[in-house]
XYZ file of C-alpha atoms in Angstrom:
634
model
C 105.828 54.131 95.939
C 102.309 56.025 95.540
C 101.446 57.464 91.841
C 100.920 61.180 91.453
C 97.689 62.765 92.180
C 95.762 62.940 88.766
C 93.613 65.716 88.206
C 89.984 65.532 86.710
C 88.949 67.399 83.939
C 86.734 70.554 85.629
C 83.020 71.573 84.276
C 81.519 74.536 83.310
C 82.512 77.243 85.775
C 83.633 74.368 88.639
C 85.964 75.101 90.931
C 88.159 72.520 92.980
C 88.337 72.632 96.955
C 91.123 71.185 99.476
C 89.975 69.847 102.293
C 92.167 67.640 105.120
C 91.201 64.695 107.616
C 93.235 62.194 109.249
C 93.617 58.372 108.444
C 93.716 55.649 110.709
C 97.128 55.667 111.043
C 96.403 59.676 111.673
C 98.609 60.899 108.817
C 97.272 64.117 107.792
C 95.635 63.604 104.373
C 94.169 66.228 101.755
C 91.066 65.627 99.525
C 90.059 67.555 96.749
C 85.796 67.990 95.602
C 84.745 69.490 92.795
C 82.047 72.571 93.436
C 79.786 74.788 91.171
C 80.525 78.120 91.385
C 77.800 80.983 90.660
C 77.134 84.860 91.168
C 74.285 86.202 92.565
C 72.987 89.652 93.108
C 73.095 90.044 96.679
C 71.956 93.253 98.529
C 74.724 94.495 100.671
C 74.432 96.953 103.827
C 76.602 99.831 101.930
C 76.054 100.860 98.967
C 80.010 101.439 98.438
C 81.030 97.651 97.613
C 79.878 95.567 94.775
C 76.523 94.399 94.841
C 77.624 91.644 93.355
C 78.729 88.549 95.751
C 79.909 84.893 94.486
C 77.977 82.084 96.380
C 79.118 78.659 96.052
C 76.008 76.228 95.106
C 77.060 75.393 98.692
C 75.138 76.243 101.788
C 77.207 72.955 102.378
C 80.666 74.334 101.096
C 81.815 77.396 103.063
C 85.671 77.856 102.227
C 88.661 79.708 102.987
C 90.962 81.332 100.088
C 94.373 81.865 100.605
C 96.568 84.592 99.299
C 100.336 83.864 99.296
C 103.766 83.942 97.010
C 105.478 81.019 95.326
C 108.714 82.382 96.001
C 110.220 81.709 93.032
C 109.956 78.096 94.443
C 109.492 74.661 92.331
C 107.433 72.124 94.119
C 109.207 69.768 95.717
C 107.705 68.769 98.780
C 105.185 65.969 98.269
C 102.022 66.349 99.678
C 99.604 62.854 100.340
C 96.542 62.891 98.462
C 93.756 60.527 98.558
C 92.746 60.454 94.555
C 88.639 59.831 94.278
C 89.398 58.960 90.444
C 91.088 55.361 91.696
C 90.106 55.722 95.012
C 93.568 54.835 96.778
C 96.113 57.175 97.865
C 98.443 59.190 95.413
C 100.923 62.408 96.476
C 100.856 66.024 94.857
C 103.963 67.908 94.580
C 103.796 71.680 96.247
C 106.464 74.843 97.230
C 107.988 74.453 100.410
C 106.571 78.172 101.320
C 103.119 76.231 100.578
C 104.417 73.070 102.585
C 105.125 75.085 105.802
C 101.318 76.824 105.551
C 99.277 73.775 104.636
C 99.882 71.814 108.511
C 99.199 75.503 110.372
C 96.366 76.370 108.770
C 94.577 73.286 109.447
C 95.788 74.197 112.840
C 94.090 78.027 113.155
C 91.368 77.272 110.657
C 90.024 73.112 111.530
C 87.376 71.766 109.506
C 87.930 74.718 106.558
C 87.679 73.483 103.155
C 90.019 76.176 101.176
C 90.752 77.557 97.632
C 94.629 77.489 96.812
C 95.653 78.273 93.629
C 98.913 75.836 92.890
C 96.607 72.913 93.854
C 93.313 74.025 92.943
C 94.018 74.612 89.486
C 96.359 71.974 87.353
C 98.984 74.260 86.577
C 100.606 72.383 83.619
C 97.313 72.697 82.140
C 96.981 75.727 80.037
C 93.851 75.742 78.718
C 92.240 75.248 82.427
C 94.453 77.916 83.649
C 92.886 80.256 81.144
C 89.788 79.366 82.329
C 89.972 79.065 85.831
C 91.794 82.958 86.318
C 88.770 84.463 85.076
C 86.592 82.921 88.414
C 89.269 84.087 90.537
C 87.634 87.561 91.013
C 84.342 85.371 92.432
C 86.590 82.769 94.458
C 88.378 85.159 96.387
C 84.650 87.775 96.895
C 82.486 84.143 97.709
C 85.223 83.154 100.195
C 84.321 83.244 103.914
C 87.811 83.910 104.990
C 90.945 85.264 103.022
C 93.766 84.232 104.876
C 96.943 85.780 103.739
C 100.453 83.147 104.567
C 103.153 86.099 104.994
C 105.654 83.010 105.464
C 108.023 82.192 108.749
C 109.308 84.841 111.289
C 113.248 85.664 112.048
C 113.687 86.772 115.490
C 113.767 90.265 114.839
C 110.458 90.129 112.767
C 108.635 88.095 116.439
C 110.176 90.947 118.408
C 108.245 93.705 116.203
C 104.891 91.316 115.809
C 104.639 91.038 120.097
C 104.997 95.082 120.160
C 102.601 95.991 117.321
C 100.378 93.349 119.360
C 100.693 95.357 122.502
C 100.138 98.530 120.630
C 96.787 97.178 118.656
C 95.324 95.889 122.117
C 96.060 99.047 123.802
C 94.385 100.934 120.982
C 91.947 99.383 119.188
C 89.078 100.589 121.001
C 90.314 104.484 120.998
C 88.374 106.366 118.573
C 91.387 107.827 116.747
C 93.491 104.929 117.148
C 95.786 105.819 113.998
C 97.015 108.979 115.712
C 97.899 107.168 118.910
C 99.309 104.501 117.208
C 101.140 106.862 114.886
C 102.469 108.415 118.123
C 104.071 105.322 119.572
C 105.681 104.071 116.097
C 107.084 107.872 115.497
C 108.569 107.215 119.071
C 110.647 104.008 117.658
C 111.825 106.057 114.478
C 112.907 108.984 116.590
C 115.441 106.509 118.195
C 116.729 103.946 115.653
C 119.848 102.977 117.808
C 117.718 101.881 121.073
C 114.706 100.442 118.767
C 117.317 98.810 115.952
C 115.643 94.746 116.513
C 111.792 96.647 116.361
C 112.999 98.231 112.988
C 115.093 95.578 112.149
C 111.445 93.589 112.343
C 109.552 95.927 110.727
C 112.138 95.664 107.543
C 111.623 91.816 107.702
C 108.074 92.128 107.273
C 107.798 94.256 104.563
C 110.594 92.523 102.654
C 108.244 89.841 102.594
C 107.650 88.985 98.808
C 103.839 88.506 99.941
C 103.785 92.442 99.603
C 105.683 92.815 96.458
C 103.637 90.114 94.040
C 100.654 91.561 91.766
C 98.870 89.114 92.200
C 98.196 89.197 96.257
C 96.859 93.029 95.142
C 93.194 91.838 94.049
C 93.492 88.934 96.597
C 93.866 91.811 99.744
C 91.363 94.137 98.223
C 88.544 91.934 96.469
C 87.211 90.517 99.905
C 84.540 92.191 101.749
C 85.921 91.284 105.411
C 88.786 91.906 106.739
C 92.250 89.729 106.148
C 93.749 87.393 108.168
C 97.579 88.044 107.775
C 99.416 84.511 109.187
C 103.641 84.660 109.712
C 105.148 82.092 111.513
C 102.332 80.997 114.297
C 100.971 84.566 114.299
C 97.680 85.946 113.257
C 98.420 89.626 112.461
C 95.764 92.600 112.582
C 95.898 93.885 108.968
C 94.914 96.772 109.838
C 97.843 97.695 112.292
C 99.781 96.301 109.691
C 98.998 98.515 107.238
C 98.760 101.637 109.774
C 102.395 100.464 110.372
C 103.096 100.463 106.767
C 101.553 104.023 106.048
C 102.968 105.896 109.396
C 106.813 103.624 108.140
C 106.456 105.200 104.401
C 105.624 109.437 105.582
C 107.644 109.598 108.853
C 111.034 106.501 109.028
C 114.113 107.434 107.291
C 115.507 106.337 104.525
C 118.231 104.169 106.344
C 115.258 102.128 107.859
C 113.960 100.877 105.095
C 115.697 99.210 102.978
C 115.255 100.033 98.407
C 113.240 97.701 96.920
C 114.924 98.377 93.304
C 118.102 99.821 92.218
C 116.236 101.914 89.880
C 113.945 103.882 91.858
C 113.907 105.786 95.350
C 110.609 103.536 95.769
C 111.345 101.623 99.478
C 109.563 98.123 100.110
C 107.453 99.558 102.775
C 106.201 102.241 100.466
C 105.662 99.124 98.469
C 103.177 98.061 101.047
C 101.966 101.167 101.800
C 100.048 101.386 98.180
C 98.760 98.422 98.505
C 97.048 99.225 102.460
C 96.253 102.561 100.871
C 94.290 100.849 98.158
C 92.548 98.124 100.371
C 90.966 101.352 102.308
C 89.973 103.161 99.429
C 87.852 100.366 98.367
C 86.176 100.581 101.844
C 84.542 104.013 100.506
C 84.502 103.330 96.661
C 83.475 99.963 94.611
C 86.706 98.571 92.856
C 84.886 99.088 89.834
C 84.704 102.850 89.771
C 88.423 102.857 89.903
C 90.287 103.181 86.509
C 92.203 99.912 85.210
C 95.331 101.776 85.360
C 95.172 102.869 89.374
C 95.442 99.247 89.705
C 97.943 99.093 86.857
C 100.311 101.226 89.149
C 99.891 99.670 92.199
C 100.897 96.671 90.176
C 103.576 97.903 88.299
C 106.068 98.130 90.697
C 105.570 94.346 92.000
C 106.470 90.761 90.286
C 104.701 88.231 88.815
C 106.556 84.941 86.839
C 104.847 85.687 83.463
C 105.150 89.228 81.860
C 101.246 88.717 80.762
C 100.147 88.260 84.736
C 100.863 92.428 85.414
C 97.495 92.294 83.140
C 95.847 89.001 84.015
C 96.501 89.834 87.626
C 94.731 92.396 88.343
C 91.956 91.623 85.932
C 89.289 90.966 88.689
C 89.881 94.438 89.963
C 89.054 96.064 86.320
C 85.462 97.318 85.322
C 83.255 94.744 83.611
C 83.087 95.649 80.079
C 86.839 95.006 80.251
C 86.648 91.766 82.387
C 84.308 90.369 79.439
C 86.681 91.332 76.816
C 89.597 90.509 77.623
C 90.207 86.839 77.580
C 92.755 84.793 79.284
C 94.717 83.104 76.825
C 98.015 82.364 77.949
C 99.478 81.165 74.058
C 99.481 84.989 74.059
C 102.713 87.088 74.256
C 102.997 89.625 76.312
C 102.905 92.324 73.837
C 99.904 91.091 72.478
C 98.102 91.067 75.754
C 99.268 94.757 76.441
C 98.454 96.368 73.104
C 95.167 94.734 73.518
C 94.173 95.384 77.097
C 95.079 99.350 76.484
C 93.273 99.149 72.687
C 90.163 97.949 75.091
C 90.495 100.148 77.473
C 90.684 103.346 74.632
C 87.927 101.769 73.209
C 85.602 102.605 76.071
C 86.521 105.671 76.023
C 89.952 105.952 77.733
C 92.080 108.940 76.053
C 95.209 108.526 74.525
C 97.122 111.448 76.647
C 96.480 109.256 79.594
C 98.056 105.698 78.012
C 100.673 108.005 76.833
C 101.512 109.899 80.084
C 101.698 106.145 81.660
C 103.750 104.915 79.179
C 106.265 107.775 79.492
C 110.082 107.051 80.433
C 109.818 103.395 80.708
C 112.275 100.935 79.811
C 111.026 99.734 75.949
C 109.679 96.007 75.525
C 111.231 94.479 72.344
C 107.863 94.537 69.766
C 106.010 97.440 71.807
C 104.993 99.937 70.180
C 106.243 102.756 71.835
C 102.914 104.702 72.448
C 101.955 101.412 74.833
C 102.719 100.961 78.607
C 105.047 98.336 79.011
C 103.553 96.962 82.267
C 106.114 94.661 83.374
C 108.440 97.217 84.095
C 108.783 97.598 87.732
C 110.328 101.429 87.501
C 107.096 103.734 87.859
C 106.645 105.823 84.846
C 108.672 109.144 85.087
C 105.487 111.047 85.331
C 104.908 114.551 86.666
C 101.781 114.422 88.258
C 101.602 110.703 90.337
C 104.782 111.635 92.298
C 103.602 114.474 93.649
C 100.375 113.147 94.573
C 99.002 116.403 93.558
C 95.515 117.302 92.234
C 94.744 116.132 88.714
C 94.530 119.627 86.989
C 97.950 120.568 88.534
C 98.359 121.340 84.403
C 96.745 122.274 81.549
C 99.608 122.524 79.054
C 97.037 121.469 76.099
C 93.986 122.688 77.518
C 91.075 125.316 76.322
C 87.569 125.441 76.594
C 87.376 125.528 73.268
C 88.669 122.193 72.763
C 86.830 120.846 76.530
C 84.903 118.004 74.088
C 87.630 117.565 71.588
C 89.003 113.698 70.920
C 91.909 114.176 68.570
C 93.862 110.516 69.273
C 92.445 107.151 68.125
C 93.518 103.613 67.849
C 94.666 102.677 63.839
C 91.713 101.064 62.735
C 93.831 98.882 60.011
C 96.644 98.487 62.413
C 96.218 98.246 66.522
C 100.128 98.371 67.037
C 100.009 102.138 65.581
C 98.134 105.526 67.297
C 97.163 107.937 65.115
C 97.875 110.923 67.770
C 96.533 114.631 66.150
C 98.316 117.742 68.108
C 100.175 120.669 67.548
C 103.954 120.959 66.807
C 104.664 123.998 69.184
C 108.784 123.651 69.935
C 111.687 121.449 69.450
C 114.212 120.329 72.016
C 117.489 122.165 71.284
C 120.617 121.253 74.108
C 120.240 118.210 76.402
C 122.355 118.134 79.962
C 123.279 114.563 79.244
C 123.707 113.394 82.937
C 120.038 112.525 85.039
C 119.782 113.916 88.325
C 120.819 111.102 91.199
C 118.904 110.453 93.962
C 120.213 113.022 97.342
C 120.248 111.632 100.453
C 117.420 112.959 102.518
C 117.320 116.199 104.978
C 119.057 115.720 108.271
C 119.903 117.734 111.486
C 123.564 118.544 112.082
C 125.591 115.211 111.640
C 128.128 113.431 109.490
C 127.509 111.741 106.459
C 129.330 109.036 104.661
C 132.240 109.725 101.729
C 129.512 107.992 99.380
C 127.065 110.468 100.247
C 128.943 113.135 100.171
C 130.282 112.242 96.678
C 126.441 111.371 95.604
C 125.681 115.252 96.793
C 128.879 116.681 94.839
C 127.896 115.424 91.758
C 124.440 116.389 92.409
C 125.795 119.898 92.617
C 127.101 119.660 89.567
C 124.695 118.644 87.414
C 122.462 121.648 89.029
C 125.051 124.160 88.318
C 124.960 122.676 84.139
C 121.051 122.930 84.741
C 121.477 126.514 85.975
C 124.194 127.514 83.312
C 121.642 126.207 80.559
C 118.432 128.559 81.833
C 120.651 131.644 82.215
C 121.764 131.275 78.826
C 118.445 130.687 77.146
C 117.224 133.380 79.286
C 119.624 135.770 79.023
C 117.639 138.346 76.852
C 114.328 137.315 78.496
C 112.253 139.647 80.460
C 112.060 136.393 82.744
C 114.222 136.075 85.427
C 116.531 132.914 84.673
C 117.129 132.597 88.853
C 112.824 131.958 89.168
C 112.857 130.102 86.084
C 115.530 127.422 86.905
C 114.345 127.075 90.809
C 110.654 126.332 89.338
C 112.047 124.078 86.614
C 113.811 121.625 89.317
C 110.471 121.408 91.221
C 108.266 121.170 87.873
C 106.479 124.408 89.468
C 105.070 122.175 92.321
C 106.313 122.597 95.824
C 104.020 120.653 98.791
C 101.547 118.934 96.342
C 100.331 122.975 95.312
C 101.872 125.210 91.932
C 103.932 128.123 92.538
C 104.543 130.092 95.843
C 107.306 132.869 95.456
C 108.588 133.224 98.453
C 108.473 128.879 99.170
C 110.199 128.586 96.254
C 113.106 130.845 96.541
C 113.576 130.104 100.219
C 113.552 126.613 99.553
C 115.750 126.602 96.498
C 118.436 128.869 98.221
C 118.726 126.739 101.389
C 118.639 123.622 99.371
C 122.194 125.018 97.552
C 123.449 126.084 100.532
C 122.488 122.658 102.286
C 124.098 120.569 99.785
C 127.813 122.968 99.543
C 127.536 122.508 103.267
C 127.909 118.467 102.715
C 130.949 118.977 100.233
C 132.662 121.713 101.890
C 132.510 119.764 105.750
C 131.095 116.245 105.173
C 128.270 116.913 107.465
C 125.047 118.861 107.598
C 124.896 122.190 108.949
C 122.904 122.624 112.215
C 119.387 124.156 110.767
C 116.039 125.661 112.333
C 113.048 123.400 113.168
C 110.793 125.339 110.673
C 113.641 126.021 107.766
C 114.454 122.060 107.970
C 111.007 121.710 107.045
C 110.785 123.421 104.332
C 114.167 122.350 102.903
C 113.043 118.984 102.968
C 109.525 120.193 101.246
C 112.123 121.719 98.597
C 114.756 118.791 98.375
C 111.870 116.097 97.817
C 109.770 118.156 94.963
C 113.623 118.242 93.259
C 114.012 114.322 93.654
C 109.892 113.789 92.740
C 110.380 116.153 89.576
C 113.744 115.301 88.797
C 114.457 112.124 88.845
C 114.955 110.052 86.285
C 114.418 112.854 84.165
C 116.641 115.434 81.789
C 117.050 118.690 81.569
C 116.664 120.547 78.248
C 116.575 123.930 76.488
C 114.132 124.208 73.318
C 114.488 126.265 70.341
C 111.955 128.885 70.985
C 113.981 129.476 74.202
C 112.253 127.544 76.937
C 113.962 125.600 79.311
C 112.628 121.983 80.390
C 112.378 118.675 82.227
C 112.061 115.152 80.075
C 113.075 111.314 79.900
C 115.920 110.285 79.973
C 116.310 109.442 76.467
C 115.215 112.836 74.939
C 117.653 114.151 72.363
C 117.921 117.805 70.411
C 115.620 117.437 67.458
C 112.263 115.620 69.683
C 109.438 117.527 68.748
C 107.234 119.211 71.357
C 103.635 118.713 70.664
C 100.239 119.465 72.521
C 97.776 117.372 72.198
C 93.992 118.939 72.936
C 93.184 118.400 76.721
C 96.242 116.533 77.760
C 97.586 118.376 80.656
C 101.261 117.754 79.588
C 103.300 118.191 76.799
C 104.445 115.355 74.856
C 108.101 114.238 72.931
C 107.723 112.862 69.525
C 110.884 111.827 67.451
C 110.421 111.618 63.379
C 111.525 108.179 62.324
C 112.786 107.339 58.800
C 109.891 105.211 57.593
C 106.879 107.163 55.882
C 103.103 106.069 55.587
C 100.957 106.408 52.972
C 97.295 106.272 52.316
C 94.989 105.683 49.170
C 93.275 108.821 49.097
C 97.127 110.216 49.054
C 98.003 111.311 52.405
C 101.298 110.705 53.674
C 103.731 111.028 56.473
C 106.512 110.147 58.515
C 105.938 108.062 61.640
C 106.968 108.823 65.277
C 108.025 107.528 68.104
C 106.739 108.626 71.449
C 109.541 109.415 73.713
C 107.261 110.930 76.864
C 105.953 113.849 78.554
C 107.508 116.793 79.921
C 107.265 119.648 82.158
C 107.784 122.978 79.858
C 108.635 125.896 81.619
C 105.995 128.684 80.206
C 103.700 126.148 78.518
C 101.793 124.142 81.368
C 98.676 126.309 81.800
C 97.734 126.127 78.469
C 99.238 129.596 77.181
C 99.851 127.809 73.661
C 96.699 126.263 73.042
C 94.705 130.167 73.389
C 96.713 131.165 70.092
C 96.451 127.694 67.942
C 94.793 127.163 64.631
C 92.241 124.530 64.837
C 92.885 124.110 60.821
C 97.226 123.472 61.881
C 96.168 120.243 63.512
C 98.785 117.557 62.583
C 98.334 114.428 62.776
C 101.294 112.166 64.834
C 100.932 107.967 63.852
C 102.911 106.838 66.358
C 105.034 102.910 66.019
């Protein structure tokens, strides 16, 4: 029986590399070196990617990287190893999803040397884990090759893979290949029955835990080149995968894609759509100039083992004053590593509305405070703005130009788990419709739909018709008219990524009523105009992107609003100076004092809202700089 392979202890910024030959009784056998690893400036043809490139001390040690998912798997399958420390044969223990790549890539790729993570680092070795992450932004930019293992095919998932082969042959050398391509994918959605095995496929891909992990993120988009995507014995065009992925996430219904979680309307090939989305952004914009949290997001709604990987993850993507100061220490917990990768982040400059708008509606972390995003949660944040994809000064609840250079939120300086938040008190939440708005099933032509939609829909109905009740009862001695309030409410004023449009609002709210009694009354939709199903759909999905998730609420002062959905009557409404929305703060019990006498009670952040009457900054023209409060958030 051979030992187990023993690692050797690794020097200063050394990296291991696999490499494979045969023995004389041609058993495939794997070989690990140890390598020097160093950045260099390099000068690059655009000026849009990093102009910084990791070399291996190596003209003699090119290598592949490989990007791929553990799977939840234990190694098990034994690998043989020839062990340089006693110079004899020894085995190493790997995943099976890792034991099916190893033999194929050594097939596509012969003669590669190659960076893999579960045998390149010693994984039961902590300390060189925290030391090794940290090089993984230059392993995966020196690498000649990142070749991503998607895993094995099913049938279906072949079927799909030989016709997006046919389709990227036939148009990869059209200038506007995505529209072509676009055309003949829309052409498999607008029949699902006839193209069920292509679809079928196209679900197996994306299902692929490859797409959901947070680590593969900086993997895909660190490389300069272009990604080999391997499944089965395939070598997919990333590209047309991720054309697939975007055209799959605007244009295939619902039914064809499968939800990812239970929680949120997000699909798995939406999923995959962020991350292709992101991979060409950083073909016109150095992954440095994006902000820590756009790669937060994408990563928030994937998995990683350990909650303190949804920061160490994506920490090769992050800017470098961050990469320097945040150190991998995995004795950390994962509240520890939070607080202090957003106290960082602030600390350069970062505002506080931002970390609070992320942190808004999510699931609480036992020992977060509740001002900080708690990044493992997969649910995105129940945010106002991000769902829409709509332009960044959609509001400007606590804006004024005479506050433009105004910074009235800092970190505690005696305690990092508080935020010392200054704003103005400006409402209070009075009545709460207790039930959250469900997700409706999407806008159809004329057909049947199933007693669980229909019953989805009724209740829907319902909880608008409480919503509506609410608004004409605030409003009742208003000058407002409760009917445009309540229809710009549901939306949260936006309607096709733009703010308020009359007439597209009340056309679209009244057929969207009418649509949904149609469901109830007949269990089927109506038969509906090309142009008017358009624009109920435009309606219907600014309800679902505003809505859900979310409560709505009536305030004191006689307002009518959207929050999370653990707002209560009593949350206070405050504005902070230049935060485009307004946030919910509930008074706690516990009171702070100081030595120079001040005192208070403390909050805790509940999240932002949409305000009907409030979001362009109506309040903040009448406030008294001198009735700033201050808000020290647990």
């Amino acid at each position: 029986m051979l030992d187990n392979y023993t690692y050797r202890a690794l020097g200063p910024n050394e990296i291991r590399l696999l490499s494979t030959y045969k023995s004389p009784a041609h058993q495939t056998i794997y070989r690990i070196q140890h390598v020097s690893l160093k950045a260099e400036p390099t000068p690059r043809k655009s000026s849009t990617w990093s102009t910084m490139k990791s070399h291996l001390v190596q003209k003699n040690h090119p290598f592949n990287a490989l990007s791929y998912t553990w799977d939840g798997q234990e190694p098990e399958y034994e690998i043989a190893m020839w062990d340089d420390s006693v110079d004899a044969q020894s085995t190493l223990k790997v995943t099976k999803n890792l034991h099916t790549a190893l033999p194929l890539l050594s097939s596509w790729y012969p003669g590669k040397a190659w960076w893999i993570d579960a045998i390149c680092i010693n994984q039961v070795d902590i300390e060189e884990k925290s030391t090794q992450i940290p090089l993984m932004r230059d392993i995966y930019m020196g690498a000649e090759k990142v070749v991503t293992w998607l895993g094995e095919c099913t049938p279906d998932l072949q079927f799909a893979i030989d016709e997006m082969g046919g389709m990227t042959k036939t148009f990869s050398s059209i200038q506007g290949r995505i529209n072509r391509y676009e055309d003949r994918v829309l052409g498999f959605i607008a029949s699902p029955e006839e193209n069920a095995t292509f679809l079928a496929g196209v679900r197996d891909l994306f299902n692929k835990s490859w797409f959901r992990r947070t680590w593969t993120v900086q993997e895909a988009v660190l490389p300069a080149g272009t990604l080999d995507m391997v499944c089965g014995r395939n070598i997919l065009n990333a590209r047309a995968v991720g054309d697939l992925a975007q055209v799959m996430a605007y244009n295939a219904p619902a039914a064809t894609r499968e939800i990812a979680d239970a929680h949120t309307p997000v699909t798995c090939i939406e999923i995959a759509a962020g991350l292709f989305a992101a991979l060409e952004l950083r073909r016109s914009k150095p992954v440095e100039k994006m902000s820590a949290f756009n790669w937060l997001d994408i990563a928030r709604s994937r998995l990683t083992k350990l909650e303190v990987d949804k920061v160490y993850g994506i920490l090769g993507l992050v800017e470098e004053r961050l990469r320097e100061k945040m150190k991998v220490d995995y004795s950390k917990s994962a509240v520890e590593v939070y607080v202090e990768f957003v106290s960082l982040w602030m600390s350069g400059g970062g505002l506080a509305s931002f970390v609070l708008h992320f942190a808004s509606g999510q699931p609480r972390m036992t020992g977060l405070p509740s001002w900080c995003p708690n990044l493992n949660s997969r649910s995105p944040a129940v945010s106002l703005v991000d769902k829409f994809g709509a332009p960044k000064d959609t509001y400007a609840a606590g804006k004024h130009e005479a506050w433009d250079k105004y910074q009235s939120s800092t970190l505690n300086p005696g305690d990092l788990m508080l935020l010392n938040a200054g704003g103005f008190h400006v409402d209070v939440v009075s009545i709460v419709i207790n039930s959250t708005f469900k997700y409706v099933p999407e806008v159809k032509q004329a057909g049947s739909v199933t007693e669980t939609e229909r019953i989805t829909v009724q209740k829907m109905l319902a909880w608008e018709k409480e919503c509506h009740d609410l608004t004409n009862k605030t409003y009742s001695a208003s000058e407002e008219d409760p009917l445009d309030v309540h229809q710009r409410t549901l939306i949260a004023d936006v309607l096709a990524w733009e703010r308020y449009d009359p007439s597209k609002v009340s056309a679209g709210y009244e057929d969207f009523i009418n649509h949904l009694s149609h469901i109830v009354a007949n269990g089927s939709t109506p038969p509906i105009p090309e142009k008017q199903l358009e624009d109920l759909a435009a309606y219907q999905k600014a309800v679902g992107c505003a809505c859900f998730g979310r409560k709505f609420f009536s305030t004191r002062n006689g307002r009518v609003g959207l929050g999370p959905p653990d707002v209560q009557p009593g949350d206070l409404i405050v504005l902070i100076p230049n935060s485009p929305w307004p946030f919910l703060f509930r008074q706690k019990d516990t009171v702070w004092a100081r030595k120079d006498g001040s005192s208070g009670h403390f909050y805790e952040y509940i999240g932002d809202s949409y305000v009907h009457g409030i979001m362009d900054g109506e309040l903040m023209r009448s406030v008294d700089p001198d009735r700033i409060e201050e808000f020290v958030l647990q």
